[in-house]
Amino acid sequence: MATKKSQTAVRSSRRRTPPTAREAHEMLTGKKPVKVDSALIKGLLQRDDPKGTTLAAVRRYVESGGDVNELHTTPRVFMESLLHLAVAHGHLEITRYLLEHGADANLPNGGPGETPLQIAVGPWDDPKLVALLLDHGAAIDGPPEADRTPLAEAIAAGRTRIATLLRKRGAREG
């Protein structure tokens, strides 16, 4: 007869630990993820890229086969795509590059499930960034499960230039 301690050991050895984000990506896409340079993430977390070093790092990542829609997790980032990070920090040219290379303008992030358009409405009153996302297929009213539309968020945050653009493009306020 097995002892209580050995039964527990057998049960615990059968448990499978959940996959890491990188393992989950490989299981879902069938591709090994390309490692993201920590300097790339750090650059995206800055407001400016005056020397173009972050854009160059994004280009290297994409050209080496990196998945532009992979959700990255680092000590400072949880389940965000490069597009989410570029939008959140106002990187217009990096956003343009990522969208032109297949980034999904409607991809929800892994935290609260926000799309790049929902993020773009928040920190900056930059209608160019919002227009770029809309021109690349971002859902103007956000995902159906969202509590508020991007237009409602823009109004609540006092982002008047974004609210004007969204209204001109036919967004609903609800």
PDB file of C-alpha atoms in Angstrom:
ATOM      1  CA  MET A   1       0.000   0.000   0.000  1.00  0.00           C
ATOM      2  CA  ALA A   2       1.351   3.399  -0.979  1.00  0.00           C
ATOM      3  CA  THR A   3       1.933   5.948   1.686  1.00  0.00           C
ATOM      4  CA  LYS A   4       0.208   9.317   1.695  1.00  0.00           C
ATOM      5  CA  LYS A   5       3.506  11.035   0.882  1.00  0.00           C
ATOM      6  CA  SER A   6       4.178   8.844  -2.185  1.00  0.00           C
ATOM      7  CA  GLN A   7       0.591   9.320  -3.462  1.00  0.00           C
ATOM      8  CA  THR A   8       1.049  13.082  -3.290  1.00  0.00           C
ATOM      9  CA  ALA A   9       4.361  12.803  -5.143  1.00  0.00           C
ATOM     10  CA  VAL A  10       2.735  10.750  -7.918  1.00  0.00           C
ATOM     11  CA  ARG A  11      -0.132  13.221  -8.289  1.00  0.00           C
ATOM     12  CA  SER A  12       2.148  16.258  -8.355  1.00  0.00           C
ATOM     13  CA  SER A  13       4.466  14.656 -10.909  1.00  0.00           C
ATOM     14  CA  ARG A  14       1.479  14.322 -13.267  1.00  0.00           C
ATOM     15  CA  ARG A  15       0.663  18.028 -13.108  1.00  0.00           C
ATOM     16  CA  ARG A  16       1.720  19.994 -16.127  1.00  0.00           C
ATOM     17  CA  THR A  17       2.929  23.516 -15.675  1.00  0.00           C
ATOM     18  CA  PRO A  18       1.267  26.089 -17.938  1.00  0.00           C
ATOM     19  CA  PRO A  19       3.277  27.042 -21.019  1.00  0.00           C
ATOM     20  CA  THR A  20       5.318  30.208 -21.065  1.00  0.00           C
ATOM     21  CA  ALA A  21       4.207  33.020 -23.401  1.00  0.00           C
ATOM     22  CA  ARG A  22       6.876  31.959 -25.907  1.00  0.00           C
ATOM     23  CA  GLU A  23       5.781  28.287 -25.769  1.00  0.00           C
ATOM     24  CA  ALA A  24       2.140  29.314 -26.185  1.00  0.00           C
ATOM     25  CA  HIS A  25       3.077  31.431 -29.206  1.00  0.00           C
ATOM     26  CA  GLU A  26       4.848  28.479 -30.799  1.00  0.00           C
ATOM     27  CA  MET A  27       1.905  26.158 -30.096  1.00  0.00           C
ATOM     28  CA  LEU A  28      -0.573  28.636 -31.622  1.00  0.00           C
ATOM     29  CA  THR A  29       1.429  29.743 -34.667  1.00  0.00           C
ATOM     30  CA  GLY A  30       3.668  26.751 -35.313  1.00  0.00           C
ATOM     31  CA  LYS A  31       6.655  29.141 -35.443  1.00  0.00           C
ATOM     32  CA  LYS A  32       9.467  29.608 -32.968  1.00  0.00           C
ATOM     33  CA  PRO A  33       9.366  33.192 -31.763  1.00  0.00           C
ATOM     34  CA  VAL A  34      12.305  35.447 -32.573  1.00  0.00           C
ATOM     35  CA  LYS A  35      13.841  36.818 -29.390  1.00  0.00           C
ATOM     36  CA  VAL A  36      13.107  40.497 -28.917  1.00  0.00           C
ATOM     37  CA  ASP A  37      16.099  42.591 -27.979  1.00  0.00           C
ATOM     38  CA  SER A  38      15.554  44.225 -24.584  1.00  0.00           C
ATOM     39  CA  ALA A  39      16.886  47.481 -26.069  1.00  0.00           C
ATOM     40  CA  LEU A  40      14.001  47.375 -28.558  1.00  0.00           C
ATOM     41  CA  ILE A  41      11.400  47.169 -25.791  1.00  0.00           C
ATOM     42  CA  LYS A  42      13.237  49.841 -23.803  1.00  0.00           C
ATOM     43  CA  GLY A  43      13.253  52.111 -26.865  1.00  0.00           C
ATOM     44  CA  LEU A  44       9.527  51.625 -27.413  1.00  0.00           C
ATOM     45  CA  LEU A  45       8.888  52.607 -23.805  1.00  0.00           C
ATOM     46  CA  GLN A  46      10.439  56.033 -24.474  1.00  0.00           C
ATOM     47  CA  ARG A  47       8.426  58.892 -25.951  1.00  0.00           C
ATOM     48  CA  ASP A  48      10.961  59.852 -28.638  1.00  0.00           C
ATOM     49  CA  ASP A  49      13.274  58.107 -31.079  1.00  0.00           C
ATOM     50  CA  PRO A  50      15.343  61.067 -32.315  1.00  0.00           C
ATOM     51  CA  LYS A  51      18.207  58.988 -33.746  1.00  0.00           C
ATOM     52  CA  GLY A  52      15.939  56.330 -35.260  1.00  0.00           C
ATOM     53  CA  THR A  53      17.589  53.548 -33.269  1.00  0.00           C
ATOM     54  CA  THR A  54      14.290  52.053 -32.107  1.00  0.00           C
ATOM     55  CA  LEU A  55      12.844  52.049 -35.638  1.00  0.00           C
ATOM     56  CA  ALA A  56      16.052  50.362 -36.837  1.00  0.00           C
ATOM     57  CA  ALA A  57      15.711  47.721 -34.094  1.00  0.00           C
ATOM     58  CA  VAL A  58      12.073  47.104 -35.094  1.00  0.00           C
ATOM     59  CA  ARG A  59      13.162  46.682 -38.711  1.00  0.00           C
ATOM     60  CA  ARG A  60      15.857  44.169 -37.723  1.00  0.00           C
ATOM     61  CA  TYR A  61      13.308  42.216 -35.661  1.00  0.00           C
ATOM     62  CA  VAL A  62      10.805  42.066 -38.538  1.00  0.00           C
ATOM     63  CA  GLU A  63      13.448  41.289 -41.183  1.00  0.00           C
ATOM     64  CA  SER A  64      14.783  38.422 -39.064  1.00  0.00           C
ATOM     65  CA  GLY A  65      11.350  36.805 -39.125  1.00  0.00           C
ATOM     66  CA  GLY A  66       9.891  38.225 -35.918  1.00  0.00           C
ATOM     67  CA  ASP A  67       6.117  38.020 -35.576  1.00  0.00           C
ATOM     68  CA  VAL A  68       4.726  41.564 -35.473  1.00  0.00           C
ATOM     69  CA  ASN A  69       1.648  40.289 -33.636  1.00  0.00           C
ATOM     70  CA  GLU A  70       3.459  38.396 -30.885  1.00  0.00           C
ATOM     71  CA  LEU A  71       2.523  39.528 -27.377  1.00  0.00           C
ATOM     72  CA  HIS A  72       5.703  40.185 -25.386  1.00  0.00           C
ATOM     73  CA  THR A  73       6.259  39.941 -21.654  1.00  0.00           C
ATOM     74  CA  THR A  74       9.271  41.447 -19.917  1.00  0.00           C
ATOM     75  CA  PRO A  75       9.772  42.789 -16.405  1.00  0.00           C
ATOM     76  CA  ARG A  76       8.265  46.113 -17.598  1.00  0.00           C
ATOM     77  CA  VAL A  77       5.724  44.862 -20.158  1.00  0.00           C
ATOM     78  CA  PHE A  78       2.929  42.296 -19.868  1.00  0.00           C
ATOM     79  CA  MET A  79       1.488  40.707 -22.999  1.00  0.00           C
ATOM     80  CA  GLU A  80       1.851  43.686 -25.354  1.00  0.00           C
ATOM     81  CA  SER A  81       2.628  43.633 -29.059  1.00  0.00           C
ATOM     82  CA  LEU A  82       5.194  45.996 -30.526  1.00  0.00           C
ATOM     83  CA  LEU A  83       2.276  47.926 -32.040  1.00  0.00           C
ATOM     84  CA  HIS A  84       0.638  48.404 -28.623  1.00  0.00           C
ATOM     85  CA  LEU A  85       3.916  49.754 -27.244  1.00  0.00           C
ATOM     86  CA  ALA A  86       4.582  52.015 -30.232  1.00  0.00           C
ATOM     87  CA  VAL A  87       1.079  53.486 -30.037  1.00  0.00           C
ATOM     88  CA  ALA A  88       1.179  53.915 -26.261  1.00  0.00           C
ATOM     89  CA  HIS A  89       4.339  56.004 -26.536  1.00  0.00           C
ATOM     90  CA  GLY A  90       3.420  58.008 -29.632  1.00  0.00           C
ATOM     91  CA  HIS A  91       5.837  56.448 -32.147  1.00  0.00           C
ATOM     92  CA  LEU A  92       4.120  57.407 -35.422  1.00  0.00           C
ATOM     93  CA  GLU A  93       6.786  56.106 -37.834  1.00  0.00           C
ATOM     94  CA  ILE A  94       7.240  52.841 -35.949  1.00  0.00           C
ATOM     95  CA  THR A  95       3.459  52.387 -35.874  1.00  0.00           C
ATOM     96  CA  ARG A  96       3.346  52.987 -39.649  1.00  0.00           C
ATOM     97  CA  TYR A  97       6.167  50.484 -40.251  1.00  0.00           C
ATOM     98  CA  LEU A  98       4.535  47.783 -38.116  1.00  0.00           C
ATOM     99  CA  LEU A  99       1.130  48.247 -39.782  1.00  0.00           C
ATOM    100  CA  GLU A 100       2.726  48.096 -43.237  1.00  0.00           C
ATOM    101  CA  HIS A 101       4.388  44.826 -42.209  1.00  0.00           C
ATOM    102  CA  GLY A 102       1.268  43.036 -41.041  1.00  0.00           C
ATOM    103  CA  ALA A 103       0.607  44.227 -37.496  1.00  0.00           C
ATOM    104  CA  ASP A 104      -3.061  43.686 -36.606  1.00  0.00           C
ATOM    105  CA  ALA A 105      -4.704  47.030 -35.803  1.00  0.00           C
ATOM    106  CA  ASN A 106      -7.427  45.183 -33.849  1.00  0.00           C
ATOM    107  CA  LEU A 107      -5.240  42.808 -31.813  1.00  0.00           C
ATOM    108  CA  PRO A 108      -6.181  42.960 -28.122  1.00  0.00           C
ATOM    109  CA  ASN A 109      -3.325  43.008 -25.648  1.00  0.00           C
ATOM    110  CA  GLY A 110      -3.051  40.260 -23.057  1.00  0.00           C
ATOM    111  CA  GLY A 111      -3.853  42.391 -20.024  1.00  0.00           C
ATOM    112  CA  PRO A 112      -7.125  44.291 -20.214  1.00  0.00           C
ATOM    113  CA  GLY A 113      -7.724  43.285 -23.845  1.00  0.00           C
ATOM    114  CA  GLU A 114      -7.260  46.779 -25.270  1.00  0.00           C
ATOM    115  CA  THR A 115      -6.741  47.317 -28.974  1.00  0.00           C
ATOM    116  CA  PRO A 116      -4.147  49.754 -30.321  1.00  0.00           C
ATOM    117  CA  LEU A 117      -6.913  52.297 -31.106  1.00  0.00           C
ATOM    118  CA  GLN A 118      -8.173  52.200 -27.529  1.00  0.00           C
ATOM    119  CA  ILE A 119      -4.619  52.807 -26.351  1.00  0.00           C
ATOM    120  CA  ALA A 120      -4.031  55.621 -28.873  1.00  0.00           C
ATOM    121  CA  VAL A 121      -6.950  57.599 -27.476  1.00  0.00           C
ATOM    122  CA  GLY A 122      -5.426  57.724 -23.992  1.00  0.00           C
ATOM    123  CA  PRO A 123      -2.075  59.406 -23.520  1.00  0.00           C
ATOM    124  CA  TRP A 124      -1.762  61.811 -26.451  1.00  0.00           C
ATOM    125  CA  ASP A 125      -4.185  64.008 -28.358  1.00  0.00           C
ATOM    126  CA  ASP A 126      -2.574  62.878 -31.620  1.00  0.00           C
ATOM    127  CA  PRO A 127      -5.095  62.469 -34.440  1.00  0.00           C
ATOM    128  CA  LYS A 128      -2.319  61.363 -36.861  1.00  0.00           C
ATOM    129  CA  LEU A 129      -1.739  58.189 -34.858  1.00  0.00           C
ATOM    130  CA  VAL A 130      -5.476  57.473 -34.652  1.00  0.00           C
ATOM    131  CA  ALA A 131      -5.967  58.181 -38.389  1.00  0.00           C
ATOM    132  CA  LEU A 132      -3.101  55.816 -39.230  1.00  0.00           C
ATOM    133  CA  LEU A 133      -4.712  53.014 -37.228  1.00  0.00           C
ATOM    134  CA  LEU A 134      -8.113  53.665 -38.815  1.00  0.00           C
ATOM    135  CA  ASP A 135      -6.539  53.697 -42.296  1.00  0.00           C
ATOM    136  CA  HIS A 136      -5.152  50.225 -41.544  1.00  0.00           C
ATOM    137  CA  GLY A 137      -8.469  48.728 -40.505  1.00  0.00           C
ATOM    138  CA  ALA A 138      -8.815  49.528 -36.793  1.00  0.00           C
ATOM    139  CA  ALA A 139     -12.447  49.094 -35.723  1.00  0.00           C
ATOM    140  CA  ILE A 140     -13.583  52.691 -35.180  1.00  0.00           C
ATOM    141  CA  ASP A 141     -15.938  51.759 -32.350  1.00  0.00           C
ATOM    142  CA  GLY A 142     -13.498  49.368 -30.697  1.00  0.00           C
ATOM    143  CA  PRO A 143     -14.249  45.757 -29.838  1.00  0.00           C
ATOM    144  CA  PRO A 144     -17.914  44.925 -29.088  1.00  0.00           C
ATOM    145  CA  GLU A 145     -17.078  43.810 -25.531  1.00  0.00           C
ATOM    146  CA  ALA A 146     -15.512  47.180 -24.601  1.00  0.00           C
ATOM    147  CA  ASP A 147     -17.255  49.249 -21.941  1.00  0.00           C
ATOM    148  CA  ARG A 148     -16.879  52.461 -23.952  1.00  0.00           C
ATOM    149  CA  THR A 149     -16.118  53.323 -27.537  1.00  0.00           C
ATOM    150  CA  PRO A 150     -12.884  55.105 -28.456  1.00  0.00           C
ATOM    151  CA  LEU A 151     -14.947  58.254 -29.090  1.00  0.00           C
ATOM    152  CA  ALA A 152     -16.451  58.101 -25.597  1.00  0.00           C
ATOM    153  CA  GLU A 153     -12.925  57.602 -24.188  1.00  0.00           C
ATOM    154  CA  ALA A 154     -11.592  60.566 -26.165  1.00  0.00           C
ATOM    155  CA  ILE A 155     -14.386  62.814 -24.914  1.00  0.00           C
ATOM    156  CA  ALA A 156     -13.924  61.679 -21.305  1.00  0.00           C
ATOM    157  CA  ALA A 157     -10.145  62.257 -21.513  1.00  0.00           C
ATOM    158  CA  GLY A 158     -10.504  65.694 -23.125  1.00  0.00           C
ATOM    159  CA  ARG A 159      -8.837  64.572 -26.367  1.00  0.00           C
ATOM    160  CA  THR A 160     -10.740  67.056 -28.542  1.00  0.00           C
ATOM    161  CA  ARG A 161      -8.700  66.622 -31.740  1.00  0.00           C
ATOM    162  CA  ILE A 162      -9.106  62.835 -31.600  1.00  0.00           C
ATOM    163  CA  ALA A 163     -12.823  63.156 -30.807  1.00  0.00           C
ATOM    164  CA  THR A 164     -13.263  65.467 -33.826  1.00  0.00           C
ATOM    165  CA  LEU A 165     -11.447  62.996 -36.105  1.00  0.00           C
ATOM    166  CA  LEU A 166     -13.465  60.036 -34.836  1.00  0.00           C
ATOM    167  CA  ARG A 167     -16.742  61.924 -35.342  1.00  0.00           C
ATOM    168  CA  LYS A 168     -15.713  62.867 -38.906  1.00  0.00           C
ATOM    169  CA  ARG A 169     -14.954  59.215 -39.600  1.00  0.00           C
ATOM    170  CA  GLY A 170     -18.408  58.123 -38.344  1.00  0.00           C
ATOM    171  CA  ALA A 171     -17.691  56.819 -34.865  1.00  0.00           C
ATOM    172  CA  ARG A 172     -20.561  56.321 -32.479  1.00  0.00           C
ATOM    173  CA  GLU A 173     -20.394  57.859 -29.050  1.00  0.00           C
ATOM    174  CA  GLY A 174     -22.011  55.097 -26.959  1.00  0.00           C
TER     175      GLY A 174
END
